[in-house]
Amino acid sequence: MIMLVYAGIAIGFLILVLGLLARTQPKKSDEGLAGKDYAQCLGDAGWLDLSERIFDPSDARWLREDLAFPKLANSLTCARKRLAIRWLRALQASFDDLVRRPEPASSEAPLANSAPSWQMLWLTVRFQFLLSYALLVVRLFGPYHRLIPSFTWIPFPQKGASRIRSVLADNTDLN
Amino acid sequence: MARLLSLFPVFYSYIIYVLCGTVTLTVIYVIRPRWYATGFWFHELVCVLVEFAVLVEIADHMFQPFPAIRHLGRALTLLISFTFALVYILPAILQRHEPGATLLDFALRASVTKAVILAGLVFTAHRFGLRLGRNVAGLMLGFSIYLGVNVANFAAAQNFGQALYIRILWVMSPIAFTLCLLVWTIALWELAPMPRTDSVRPAPGGNSQALTLELARFNGALSRFLRR
């Protein structure tokens, strides 16, 4: 049995590596997104407004509760979910473009030995992890779910709770 | 050739070591057959360690042209190596007491670890849409063939015992290594640097600080978005 498992691992590994090596070509960007540099749009207020609009649940709530159109609200939620995934993918595509930027040939000091090299790697890994998490949450729970879970249901001791509140207040001030 | 030697020093050292080791083992087999088993396992254990170093070298070359992920291959290789050493290799070795079985199990598990590292590297390159140069892709392909055959071969030796290995299975590793050498020879016939991604312009501002700032800007935007 163990022998079969290892034989399976060996065959699966060879197929995986051969398949991936054959496909290590630059990703073709989404047709609908082609020709637009989203990295430049990141600082643009309109680009962030679009995300606010996509992830804002008030439209669906208004349809469901005020106008009593639950089917229409569900349909809107589905459409927004697709848009949210598309928005996150666009963000990922522009980040990948940034990561794939080669070192300029004219660069005097190579970046290989520079101290920020590990910092850049950390920023890249952090972004990829957070974005994968956001995509997972949107796919599983839809665009209106909190991305950072609320821990209000945990009965913190009074001392700890006040400390957390003060830290949260500090963070809010910073933002 | 000199340029290739300077680009892949660990890899060429490994090839020279394998060549010298094989010749030495053959001489030992002819002159002192009783010492062959000890010599073989010593050679094999050093090979296992050097192969990890070759993987680090390949990983460095894969991501070298991209400043933002220059150390990703090395980090991934070291992370997988240490995790597998702690969780998969060490516990199995400490449980066994018979030296022959322990060495065989170590060789098997080290080969599986190297296969996972290679698969992880190729997957990461695919994930970022990187193109691999012929040299690096050929090195990875050759190693994959060698490791795939080794995993199946060592598992068969462990499962069916020494007798079958001595009669039939012993020939598998040399065949796999010869095939692997053929792939490496074709891949490293001439220097082929990692292709640049044409559609993407060079790093903004031409320095690492500007790129770090831009990466931080993306992280900041995503963090704000997650906290909404």
mmCIF file of C-alpha atoms in Angstrom:
data_model
loop_
_atom_site.group_PDB
_atom_site.id
_atom_site.type_symbol
_atom_site.label_atom_id
_atom_site.label_comp_id
_atom_site.label_asym_id
_atom_site.label_seq_id
_atom_site.Cartn_x
_atom_site.Cartn_y
_atom_site.Cartn_z
ATOM 1 C CA MET A 1 0.000 0.000 0.000
ATOM 2 C CA ILE A 2 2.813 2.415 0.991
ATOM 3 C CA MET A 3 4.595 1.461 -2.228
ATOM 4 C CA LEU A 4 1.527 2.447 -4.276
ATOM 5 C CA VAL A 5 1.293 5.778 -2.428
ATOM 6 C CA TYR A 6 4.926 6.606 -3.229
ATOM 7 C CA ALA A 7 4.522 5.459 -6.852
ATOM 8 C CA GLY A 8 1.473 7.744 -7.069
ATOM 9 C CA ILE A 9 3.490 10.615 -5.567
ATOM 10 C CA ALA A 10 6.299 10.048 -8.101
ATOM 11 C CA ILE A 11 3.945 9.918 -11.114
ATOM 12 C CA GLY A 12 1.829 12.844 -9.881
ATOM 13 C CA PHE A 13 4.969 14.912 -9.241
ATOM 14 C CA LEU A 14 6.344 14.266 -12.736
ATOM 15 C CA ILE A 15 3.010 15.121 -14.385
ATOM 16 C CA LEU A 16 2.674 18.289 -12.277
ATOM 17 C CA VAL A 17 6.198 19.535 -12.986
ATOM 18 C CA LEU A 18 6.022 18.724 -16.712
ATOM 19 C CA GLY A 19 2.616 20.401 -17.001
ATOM 20 C CA LEU A 20 3.673 23.505 -15.093
ATOM 21 C CA LEU A 21 7.028 23.814 -16.867
ATOM 22 C CA ALA A 22 5.201 23.720 -20.193
ATOM 23 C CA ARG A 23 2.881 26.473 -18.979
ATOM 24 C CA THR A 24 5.415 28.845 -17.431
ATOM 25 C CA GLN A 25 4.439 31.593 -19.844
ATOM 26 C CA PRO A 26 3.417 35.115 -18.785
ATOM 27 C CA LYS A 27 -0.241 35.247 -17.814
ATOM 28 C CA LYS A 28 -2.508 36.794 -20.377
ATOM 29 C CA SER A 29 -4.398 39.563 -18.634
ATOM 30 C CA ASP A 30 -8.185 39.454 -18.479
ATOM 31 C CA GLU A 31 -9.595 40.664 -21.805
ATOM 32 C CA GLY A 32 -11.910 43.101 -20.096
ATOM 33 C CA LEU A 33 -9.074 44.522 -18.102
ATOM 34 C CA ALA A 34 -6.458 44.586 -20.838
ATOM 35 C CA GLY A 35 -4.781 47.832 -21.676
ATOM 36 C CA LYS A 36 -5.497 49.467 -18.338
ATOM 37 C CA ASP A 37 -2.842 50.002 -15.712
ATOM 38 C CA TYR A 38 -4.571 49.365 -12.444
ATOM 39 C CA ALA A 39 -1.427 50.050 -10.445
ATOM 40 C CA GLN A 40 -1.748 53.681 -11.485
ATOM 41 C CA CYS A 41 -5.435 53.647 -10.528
ATOM 42 C CA LEU A 42 -4.769 52.564 -6.960
ATOM 43 C CA GLY A 43 -4.245 56.097 -5.722
ATOM 44 C CA ASP A 44 -7.175 57.326 -7.792
ATOM 45 C CA ALA A 45 -10.242 58.187 -5.718
ATOM 46 C CA GLY A 46 -12.593 56.809 -8.399
ATOM 47 C CA TRP A 47 -10.925 53.419 -8.289
ATOM 48 C CA LEU A 48 -11.360 53.192 -4.492
ATOM 49 C CA ASP A 49 -14.897 54.607 -4.754
ATOM 50 C CA LEU A 50 -15.708 51.716 -7.065
ATOM 51 C CA SER A 51 -14.641 49.234 -4.410
ATOM 52 C CA GLU A 52 -16.702 51.096 -1.787
ATOM 53 C CA ARG A 53 -19.706 50.794 -4.062
ATOM 54 C CA ILE A 54 -19.150 47.096 -4.818
ATOM 55 C CA PHE A 55 -18.720 46.111 -1.180
ATOM 56 C CA ASP A 56 -21.433 48.413 0.216
ATOM 57 C CA PRO A 57 -24.478 46.355 1.328
ATOM 58 C CA SER A 58 -26.891 49.310 1.570
ATOM 59 C CA ASP A 59 -28.324 48.885 -1.982
ATOM 60 C CA ALA A 60 -29.180 45.217 -1.407
ATOM 61 C CA ARG A 61 -30.566 46.023 2.045
ATOM 62 C CA TRP A 62 -32.707 48.801 0.604
ATOM 63 C CA LEU A 63 -34.121 46.415 -2.033
ATOM 64 C CA ARG A 64 -34.754 43.658 0.492
ATOM 65 C CA GLU A 65 -36.084 45.629 3.448
ATOM 66 C CA ASP A 66 -37.520 48.912 2.182
ATOM 67 C CA LEU A 67 -38.872 47.806 -1.199
ATOM 68 C CA ALA A 68 -39.452 44.123 -0.207
ATOM 69 C CA PHE A 69 -37.857 42.647 -3.337
ATOM 70 C CA PRO A 70 -35.853 39.746 -1.885
ATOM 71 C CA LYS A 71 -35.250 38.039 -5.259
ATOM 72 C CA LEU A 72 -33.972 41.233 -6.792
ATOM 73 C CA ALA A 73 -31.764 41.790 -3.734
ATOM 74 C CA ASN A 74 -30.337 38.271 -4.120
ATOM 75 C CA SER A 75 -29.712 38.890 -7.793
ATOM 76 C CA LEU A 76 -27.919 42.158 -6.965
ATOM 77 C CA THR A 77 -25.832 40.373 -4.322
ATOM 78 C CA CYS A 78 -24.785 37.730 -6.887
ATOM 79 C CA ALA A 79 -23.837 40.398 -9.416
ATOM 80 C CA ARG A 80 -21.889 42.318 -6.751
ATOM 81 C CA LYS A 81 -20.104 39.117 -5.728
ATOM 82 C CA ARG A 82 -18.925 38.603 -9.311
ATOM 83 C CA LEU A 83 -17.830 42.241 -9.470
ATOM 84 C CA ALA A 84 -16.037 41.944 -6.124
ATOM 85 C CA ILE A 85 -14.098 38.893 -7.320
ATOM 86 C CA ARG A 86 -13.265 40.721 -10.543
ATOM 87 C CA TRP A 87 -12.097 43.781 -8.611
ATOM 88 C CA LEU A 88 -9.883 41.677 -6.339
ATOM 89 C CA ARG A 89 -8.463 39.819 -9.357
ATOM 90 C CA ALA A 90 -7.714 43.143 -11.058
ATOM 91 C CA LEU A 91 -5.884 44.257 -7.921
ATOM 92 C CA GLN A 92 -3.952 40.987 -7.922
ATOM 93 C CA ALA A 93 -3.111 41.328 -11.644
ATOM 94 C CA SER A 94 -1.704 44.818 -11.164
ATOM 95 C CA PHE A 95 0.271 43.684 -8.115
ATOM 96 C CA ASP A 96 1.680 40.741 -10.099
ATOM 97 C CA ASP A 97 2.718 43.192 -12.839
ATOM 98 C CA LEU A 98 4.551 45.205 -10.199
ATOM 99 C CA VAL A 99 6.247 42.081 -8.825
ATOM 100 C CA ARG A 100 7.306 40.990 -12.331
ATOM 101 C CA ARG A 101 9.017 44.299 -13.028
ATOM 102 C CA PRO A 102 12.625 43.466 -13.846
ATOM 103 C CA GLU A 103 15.598 45.311 -12.483
ATOM 104 C CA PRO A 104 16.525 48.155 -14.842
ATOM 105 C CA ALA A 105 19.629 47.408 -16.873
ATOM 106 C CA SER A 106 21.047 50.840 -16.047
ATOM 107 C CA SER A 107 20.788 50.297 -12.297
ATOM 108 C CA GLU A 108 24.187 51.077 -10.780
ATOM 109 C CA ALA A 109 23.873 49.068 -7.582
ATOM 110 C CA PRO A 110 22.198 45.695 -8.035
ATOM 111 C CA LEU A 111 19.208 45.193 -5.770
ATOM 112 C CA ALA A 112 20.303 41.657 -4.874
ATOM 113 C CA ASN A 113 22.503 42.786 -2.044
ATOM 114 C CA SER A 114 20.341 45.650 -0.885
ATOM 115 C CA ALA A 115 18.749 45.422 2.534
ATOM 116 C CA PRO A 116 15.156 46.084 1.367
ATOM 117 C CA SER A 117 15.206 42.870 -0.685
ATOM 118 C CA TRP A 118 13.824 40.795 2.193
ATOM 119 C CA GLN A 119 11.424 43.615 3.083
ATOM 120 C CA MET A 120 10.069 43.576 -0.473
ATOM 121 C CA LEU A 121 9.628 39.812 -0.233
ATOM 122 C CA TRP A 122 7.737 40.202 3.043
ATOM 123 C CA LEU A 123 5.436 42.847 1.489
ATOM 124 C CA THR A 124 4.810 40.571 -1.505
ATOM 125 C CA VAL A 125 4.025 37.508 0.605
ATOM 126 C CA ARG A 126 1.826 39.541 2.971
ATOM 127 C CA PHE A 127 -0.169 41.007 0.083
ATOM 128 C CA GLN A 128 -0.635 37.610 -1.573
ATOM 129 C CA PHE A 129 -1.795 36.061 1.696
ATOM 130 C CA LEU A 130 -4.281 38.852 2.498
ATOM 131 C CA LEU A 131 -5.650 38.917 -1.036
ATOM 132 C CA SER A 132 -6.104 35.130 -1.129
ATOM 133 C CA TYR A 133 -7.929 35.387 2.192
ATOM 134 C CA ALA A 134 -10.177 38.196 0.893
ATOM 135 C CA LEU A 135 -10.975 36.201 -2.267
ATOM 136 C CA LEU A 136 -11.817 33.140 -0.171
ATOM 137 C CA VAL A 137 -14.146 35.115 2.109
ATOM 138 C CA VAL A 138 -15.907 36.795 -0.847
ATOM 139 C CA ARG A 139 -16.300 33.447 -2.660
ATOM 140 C CA LEU A 140 -17.643 31.660 0.431
ATOM 141 C CA PHE A 141 -19.720 34.336 2.154
ATOM 142 C CA GLY A 142 -20.305 36.992 -0.506
ATOM 143 C CA PRO A 143 -19.171 40.620 -0.779
ATOM 144 C CA TYR A 144 -21.012 41.927 2.286
ATOM 145 C CA HIS A 145 -19.347 39.727 4.867
ATOM 146 C CA ARG A 146 -16.844 41.259 7.297
ATOM 147 C CA LEU A 147 -13.367 40.402 6.088
ATOM 148 C CA ILE A 148 -11.811 40.633 9.551
ATOM 149 C CA PRO A 149 -13.965 38.557 11.917
ATOM 150 C CA SER A 150 -15.536 40.329 14.852
ATOM 151 C CA PHE A 151 -14.450 39.012 18.217
ATOM 152 C CA THR A 152 -17.140 40.762 20.228
ATOM 153 C CA TRP A 153 -18.750 37.415 21.088
ATOM 154 C CA ILE A 154 -15.666 36.388 23.097
ATOM 155 C CA PRO A 155 -16.170 37.297 26.786
ATOM 156 C CA PHE A 156 -12.875 39.109 27.405
ATOM 157 C CA PRO A 157 -11.931 39.810 31.039
ATOM 158 C CA GLN A 158 -12.638 43.431 31.970
ATOM 159 C CA LYS A 159 -8.926 44.382 32.169
ATOM 160 C CA GLY A 160 -8.095 42.806 28.796
ATOM 161 C CA ALA A 161 -11.174 44.298 27.152
ATOM 162 C CA SER A 162 -10.257 47.827 28.214
ATOM 163 C CA ARG A 163 -6.717 47.330 26.884
ATOM 164 C CA ILE A 164 -8.087 46.084 23.516
ATOM 165 C CA ARG A 165 -10.465 49.042 23.398
ATOM 166 C CA SER A 166 -7.585 51.463 23.979
ATOM 167 C CA VAL A 167 -5.497 49.771 21.252
ATOM 168 C CA LEU A 168 -8.434 49.932 18.835
ATOM 169 C CA ALA A 169 -8.961 53.586 19.702
ATOM 170 C CA ASP A 170 -5.276 54.292 19.029
ATOM 171 C CA ASN A 171 -5.538 52.538 15.650
ATOM 172 C CA THR A 172 -8.629 54.555 14.747
ATOM 173 C CA ASP A 173 -6.804 57.763 15.641
ATOM 174 C CA LEU A 174 -3.886 56.739 13.437
ATOM 175 C CA ASN A 175 -6.207 56.073 10.506
ATOM 176 C CA MET B 1 31.188 27.258 -20.748
ATOM 177 C CA ALA B 2 33.151 29.422 -18.297
ATOM 178 C CA ARG B 3 30.121 31.694 -17.975
ATOM 179 C CA LEU B 4 27.882 28.685 -17.220
ATOM 180 C CA LEU B 5 30.410 27.446 -14.659
ATOM 181 C CA SER B 6 30.368 30.787 -12.891
ATOM 182 C CA LEU B 7 26.560 30.924 -13.022
ATOM 183 C CA PHE B 8 25.980 27.422 -11.618
ATOM 184 C CA PRO B 9 29.049 26.654 -9.445
ATOM 185 C CA VAL B 10 27.212 24.373 -6.993
ATOM 186 C CA PHE B 11 25.586 22.393 -9.800
ATOM 187 C CA TYR B 12 28.881 21.747 -11.593
ATOM 188 C CA SER B 13 30.555 20.858 -8.262
ATOM 189 C CA TYR B 14 27.760 18.343 -7.729
ATOM 190 C CA ILE B 15 28.297 16.801 -11.181
ATOM 191 C CA ILE B 16 32.063 16.513 -10.571
ATOM 192 C CA TYR B 17 31.404 15.000 -7.131
ATOM 193 C CA VAL B 18 28.998 12.394 -8.585
ATOM 194 C CA LEU B 19 31.499 11.519 -11.338
ATOM 195 C CA CYS B 20 34.436 11.142 -8.921
ATOM 196 C CA GLY B 21 32.242 9.305 -6.385
ATOM 197 C CA THR B 22 31.047 6.795 -8.975
ATOM 198 C CA VAL B 23 34.601 6.098 -10.177
ATOM 199 C CA THR B 24 35.823 5.695 -6.565
ATOM 200 C CA LEU B 25 32.921 3.357 -5.705
ATOM 201 C CA THR B 26 33.631 1.226 -8.778
ATOM 202 C CA VAL B 27 37.282 0.916 -7.726
ATOM 203 C CA ILE B 28 36.201 0.007 -4.172
ATOM 204 C CA TYR B 29 33.776 -2.591 -5.576
ATOM 205 C CA VAL B 30 36.588 -4.225 -7.560
ATOM 206 C CA ILE B 31 39.326 -4.046 -4.904
ATOM 207 C CA ARG B 32 37.457 -4.216 -1.556
ATOM 208 C CA PRO B 33 33.838 -5.390 -2.132
ATOM 209 C CA ARG B 34 33.188 -5.528 1.631
ATOM 210 C CA TRP B 35 33.643 -1.751 1.916
ATOM 211 C CA TYR B 36 31.281 -1.011 -0.954
ATOM 212 C CA ALA B 37 28.069 -0.713 1.116
ATOM 213 C CA THR B 38 29.653 1.734 3.568
ATOM 214 C CA GLY B 39 31.183 3.750 0.734
ATOM 215 C CA PHE B 40 27.907 3.762 -1.202
ATOM 216 C CA TRP B 41 25.869 5.130 1.706
ATOM 217 C CA PHE B 42 28.498 7.754 2.563
ATOM 218 C CA HIS B 43 28.459 8.909 -1.070
ATOM 219 C CA GLU B 44 24.647 8.850 -1.111
ATOM 220 C CA LEU B 45 24.302 10.920 2.087
ATOM 221 C CA VAL B 46 26.699 13.617 0.849
ATOM 222 C CA CYS B 47 24.770 13.598 -2.473
ATOM 223 C CA VAL B 48 21.484 14.184 -0.627
ATOM 224 C CA LEU B 49 22.921 17.267 1.108
ATOM 225 C CA VAL B 50 24.573 18.669 -2.025
ATOM 226 C CA GLU B 51 21.334 18.214 -3.981
ATOM 227 C CA PHE B 52 19.606 20.537 -1.497
ATOM 228 C CA ALA B 53 22.315 23.138 -2.187
ATOM 229 C CA VAL B 54 21.750 22.698 -5.952
ATOM 230 C CA LEU B 55 18.034 23.299 -5.407
ATOM 231 C CA VAL B 56 18.819 26.559 -3.569
ATOM 232 C CA GLU B 57 21.004 27.604 -6.525
ATOM 233 C CA ILE B 58 18.239 26.817 -9.040
ATOM 234 C CA ALA B 59 15.715 28.684 -6.856
ATOM 235 C CA ASP B 60 17.978 31.760 -6.777
ATOM 236 C CA HIS B 61 18.296 31.764 -10.577
ATOM 237 C CA MET B 62 14.532 31.440 -11.119
ATOM 238 C CA PHE B 63 13.641 34.660 -9.312
ATOM 239 C CA GLN B 64 16.913 36.569 -9.776
ATOM 240 C CA PRO B 65 15.686 39.098 -12.426
ATOM 241 C CA PHE B 66 12.756 40.254 -10.276
ATOM 242 C CA PRO B 67 13.800 42.478 -7.330
ATOM 243 C CA ALA B 68 10.508 42.130 -5.445
ATOM 244 C CA ILE B 69 10.699 38.343 -5.220
ATOM 245 C CA ARG B 70 14.436 37.816 -5.543
ATOM 246 C CA HIS B 71 14.685 35.805 -2.318
ATOM 247 C CA LEU B 72 11.364 33.976 -2.708
ATOM 248 C CA GLY B 73 12.895 30.794 -4.143
ATOM 249 C CA ARG B 74 15.525 30.568 -1.409
ATOM 250 C CA ALA B 75 12.955 31.272 1.319
ATOM 251 C CA LEU B 76 10.582 28.652 -0.089
ATOM 252 C CA THR B 77 13.351 26.038 -0.384
ATOM 253 C CA LEU B 78 14.587 26.591 3.161
ATOM 254 C CA LEU B 79 11.067 26.695 4.612
ATOM 255 C CA ILE B 80 10.020 23.402 2.969
ATOM 256 C CA SER B 81 13.353 21.764 3.870
ATOM 257 C CA PHE B 82 13.160 22.658 7.573
ATOM 258 C CA THR B 83 9.455 21.840 7.853
ATOM 259 C CA PHE B 84 9.858 18.436 6.205
ATOM 260 C CA ALA B 85 13.029 17.729 8.203
ATOM 261 C CA LEU B 86 11.203 18.345 11.466
ATOM 262 C CA VAL B 87 7.854 16.757 10.637
ATOM 263 C CA TYR B 88 8.602 14.051 8.065
ATOM 264 C CA ILE B 89 12.270 12.997 8.090
ATOM 265 C CA LEU B 90 13.531 13.210 11.699
ATOM 266 C CA PRO B 91 10.648 11.353 13.436
ATOM 267 C CA ALA B 92 10.926 8.435 10.966
ATOM 268 C CA ILE B 93 14.713 8.187 11.386
ATOM 269 C CA LEU B 94 14.561 8.312 15.182
ATOM 270 C CA GLN B 95 11.994 5.491 15.257
ATOM 271 C CA ARG B 96 14.148 3.026 13.292
ATOM 272 C CA HIS B 97 17.143 1.191 14.757
ATOM 273 C CA GLU B 98 18.511 -0.876 11.871
ATOM 274 C CA PRO B 99 21.182 1.203 10.025
ATOM 275 C CA GLY B 100 20.391 -0.092 6.490
ATOM 276 C CA ALA B 101 16.650 0.522 6.814
ATOM 277 C CA THR B 102 17.261 3.939 8.392
ATOM 278 C CA LEU B 103 19.526 5.057 5.548
ATOM 279 C CA LEU B 104 17.080 3.818 2.920
ATOM 280 C CA ASP B 105 14.182 5.566 4.655
ATOM 281 C CA PHE B 106 16.236 8.763 4.925
ATOM 282 C CA ALA B 107 17.092 8.650 1.207
ATOM 283 C CA LEU B 108 13.413 8.082 0.325
ATOM 284 C CA ARG B 109 12.112 10.879 2.520
ATOM 285 C CA ALA B 110 14.826 13.307 1.413
ATOM 286 C CA SER B 111 13.870 12.582 -2.224
ATOM 287 C CA VAL B 112 10.195 13.266 -1.458
ATOM 288 C CA THR B 113 11.196 16.547 0.238
ATOM 289 C CA LYS B 114 13.240 17.602 -2.802
ATOM 290 C CA ALA B 115 10.331 16.703 -5.081
ATOM 291 C CA VAL B 116 8.015 18.904 -2.990
ATOM 292 C CA ILE B 117 10.535 21.779 -3.173
ATOM 293 C CA LEU B 118 10.757 21.467 -6.976
ATOM 294 C CA ALA B 119 6.976 21.285 -7.340
ATOM 295 C CA GLY B 120 6.635 24.310 -5.036
ATOM 296 C CA LEU B 121 9.162 26.315 -7.056
ATOM 297 C CA VAL B 122 7.555 25.509 -10.409
ATOM 298 C CA PHE B 123 4.094 26.244 -9.003
ATOM 299 C CA THR B 124 5.248 29.613 -7.616
ATOM 300 C CA ALA B 125 6.850 30.548 -10.953
ATOM 301 C CA HIS B 126 3.607 29.608 -12.696
ATOM 302 C CA ARG B 127 1.570 31.547 -10.106
ATOM 303 C CA PHE B 128 3.513 34.765 -10.814
ATOM 304 C CA GLY B 129 3.472 34.139 -14.573
ATOM 305 C CA LEU B 130 7.279 33.963 -14.837
ATOM 306 C CA ARG B 131 9.003 32.545 -17.878
ATOM 307 C CA LEU B 132 11.890 30.202 -17.133
ATOM 308 C CA GLY B 133 15.029 30.242 -19.239
ATOM 309 C CA ARG B 134 16.135 27.051 -20.992
ATOM 310 C CA ASN B 135 19.012 26.522 -18.548
ATOM 311 C CA VAL B 136 16.895 26.695 -15.400
ATOM 312 C CA ALA B 137 13.904 24.844 -16.898
ATOM 313 C CA GLY B 138 16.216 22.061 -18.124
ATOM 314 C CA LEU B 139 17.890 21.758 -14.714
ATOM 315 C CA MET B 140 14.464 21.447 -13.085
ATOM 316 C CA LEU B 141 13.205 18.938 -15.644
ATOM 317 C CA GLY B 142 16.282 16.734 -15.268
ATOM 318 C CA PHE B 143 16.085 16.851 -11.492
ATOM 319 C CA SER B 144 12.368 16.032 -11.603
ATOM 320 C CA ILE B 145 12.954 12.882 -13.685
ATOM 321 C CA TYR B 146 15.746 11.781 -11.367
ATOM 322 C CA LEU B 147 13.758 12.465 -8.194
ATOM 323 C CA GLY B 148 10.547 10.879 -9.506
ATOM 324 C CA VAL B 149 12.360 7.643 -10.371
ATOM 325 C CA ASN B 150 14.277 7.734 -7.067
ATOM 326 C CA VAL B 151 11.092 8.066 -4.987
ATOM 327 C CA ALA B 152 9.462 5.073 -6.731
ATOM 328 C CA ASN B 153 12.724 3.085 -6.642
ATOM 329 C CA PHE B 154 13.514 3.659 -2.947
ATOM 330 C CA ALA B 155 9.895 2.895 -2.004
ATOM 331 C CA ALA B 156 10.063 -0.354 -3.998
ATOM 332 C CA ALA B 157 13.365 -1.276 -2.332
ATOM 333 C CA GLN B 158 11.839 -0.607 1.083
ATOM 334 C CA ASN B 159 8.715 -2.579 0.253
ATOM 335 C CA PHE B 160 10.118 -5.607 -1.619
ATOM 336 C CA GLY B 161 13.384 -5.998 0.294
ATOM 337 C CA GLN B 162 17.067 -6.162 -0.539
ATOM 338 C CA ALA B 163 16.942 -9.273 -2.753
ATOM 339 C CA LEU B 164 14.729 -7.752 -5.452
ATOM 340 C CA TYR B 165 16.703 -4.503 -5.322
ATOM 341 C CA ILE B 166 20.007 -6.322 -5.911
ATOM 342 C CA ARG B 167 18.532 -8.350 -8.792
ATOM 343 C CA ILE B 168 16.424 -5.784 -10.678
ATOM 344 C CA LEU B 169 15.831 -2.394 -9.084
ATOM 345 C CA TRP B 170 19.463 -1.305 -8.681
ATOM 346 C CA VAL B 171 19.586 -0.444 -12.385
ATOM 347 C CA MET B 172 16.770 2.135 -12.120
ATOM 348 C CA SER B 173 18.777 4.891 -10.379
ATOM 349 C CA PRO B 174 21.706 4.826 -12.876
ATOM 350 C CA ILE B 175 19.237 4.837 -15.817
ATOM 351 C CA ALA B 176 17.348 7.784 -14.291
ATOM 352 C CA PHE B 177 20.600 9.661 -13.661
ATOM 353 C CA THR B 178 21.797 9.029 -17.229
ATOM 354 C CA LEU B 179 18.496 10.351 -18.593
ATOM 355 C CA CYS B 180 18.795 13.298 -16.244
ATOM 356 C CA LEU B 181 22.365 13.979 -17.483
ATOM 357 C CA LEU B 182 21.106 13.908 -21.074
ATOM 358 C CA VAL B 183 18.448 16.532 -20.271
ATOM 359 C CA TRP B 184 21.019 18.679 -18.416
ATOM 360 C CA THR B 185 23.499 18.421 -21.302
ATOM 361 C CA ILE B 186 20.883 19.614 -23.811
ATOM 362 C CA ALA B 187 19.629 22.365 -21.467
ATOM 363 C CA LEU B 188 23.097 23.657 -20.604
ATOM 364 C CA TRP B 189 24.586 23.312 -24.091
ATOM 365 C CA GLU B 190 24.661 27.090 -24.379
ATOM 366 C CA LEU B 191 23.945 30.008 -22.092
ATOM 367 C CA ALA B 192 20.271 31.071 -22.147
ATOM 368 C CA PRO B 193 19.551 33.753 -19.542
ATOM 369 C CA MET B 194 16.143 34.073 -17.880
ATOM 370 C CA PRO B 195 13.815 35.814 -20.344
ATOM 371 C CA ARG B 196 12.481 39.176 -19.226
ATOM 372 C CA THR B 197 8.759 39.816 -19.147
ATOM 373 C CA ASP B 198 8.442 42.092 -22.166
ATOM 374 C CA SER B 199 5.016 43.508 -21.327
ATOM 375 C CA VAL B 200 6.183 44.871 -17.999
ATOM 376 C CA ARG B 201 8.296 48.006 -17.728
ATOM 377 C CA PRO B 202 11.392 48.140 -15.469
ATOM 378 C CA ALA B 203 11.187 48.842 -11.764
ATOM 379 C CA PRO B 204 9.794 52.327 -11.089
ATOM 380 C CA GLY B 205 12.380 54.951 -10.365
ATOM 381 C CA GLY B 206 15.111 52.440 -11.060
ATOM 382 C CA ASN B 207 15.805 51.756 -7.414
ATOM 383 C CA SER B 208 14.679 49.412 -4.704
ATOM 384 C CA GLN B 209 13.241 52.147 -2.497
ATOM 385 C CA ALA B 210 10.692 53.206 -5.100
ATOM 386 C CA LEU B 211 9.622 49.595 -5.621
ATOM 387 C CA THR B 212 9.373 49.023 -1.867
ATOM 388 C CA LEU B 213 7.195 52.124 -1.567
ATOM 389 C CA GLU B 214 4.910 50.939 -4.325
ATOM 390 C CA LEU B 215 4.606 47.477 -2.744
ATOM 391 C CA ALA B 216 3.844 49.150 0.592
ATOM 392 C CA ARG B 217 1.185 51.296 -1.119
ATOM 393 C CA PHE B 218 -0.562 48.157 -2.367
ATOM 394 C CA ASN B 219 -0.356 46.594 1.091
ATOM 395 C CA GLY B 220 -1.737 49.736 2.696
ATOM 396 C CA ALA B 221 -4.671 49.874 0.274
ATOM 397 C CA LEU B 222 -5.508 46.221 0.880
ATOM 398 C CA SER B 223 -5.200 46.572 4.668
ATOM 399 C CA ARG B 224 -7.570 49.566 4.633
ATOM 400 C CA PHE B 225 -9.959 47.580 2.480
ATOM 401 C CA LEU B 226 -9.875 44.594 4.860
ATOM 402 C CA ARG B 227 -10.546 46.800 7.884
ATOM 403 C CA ARG B 228 -13.595 48.450 6.361
#
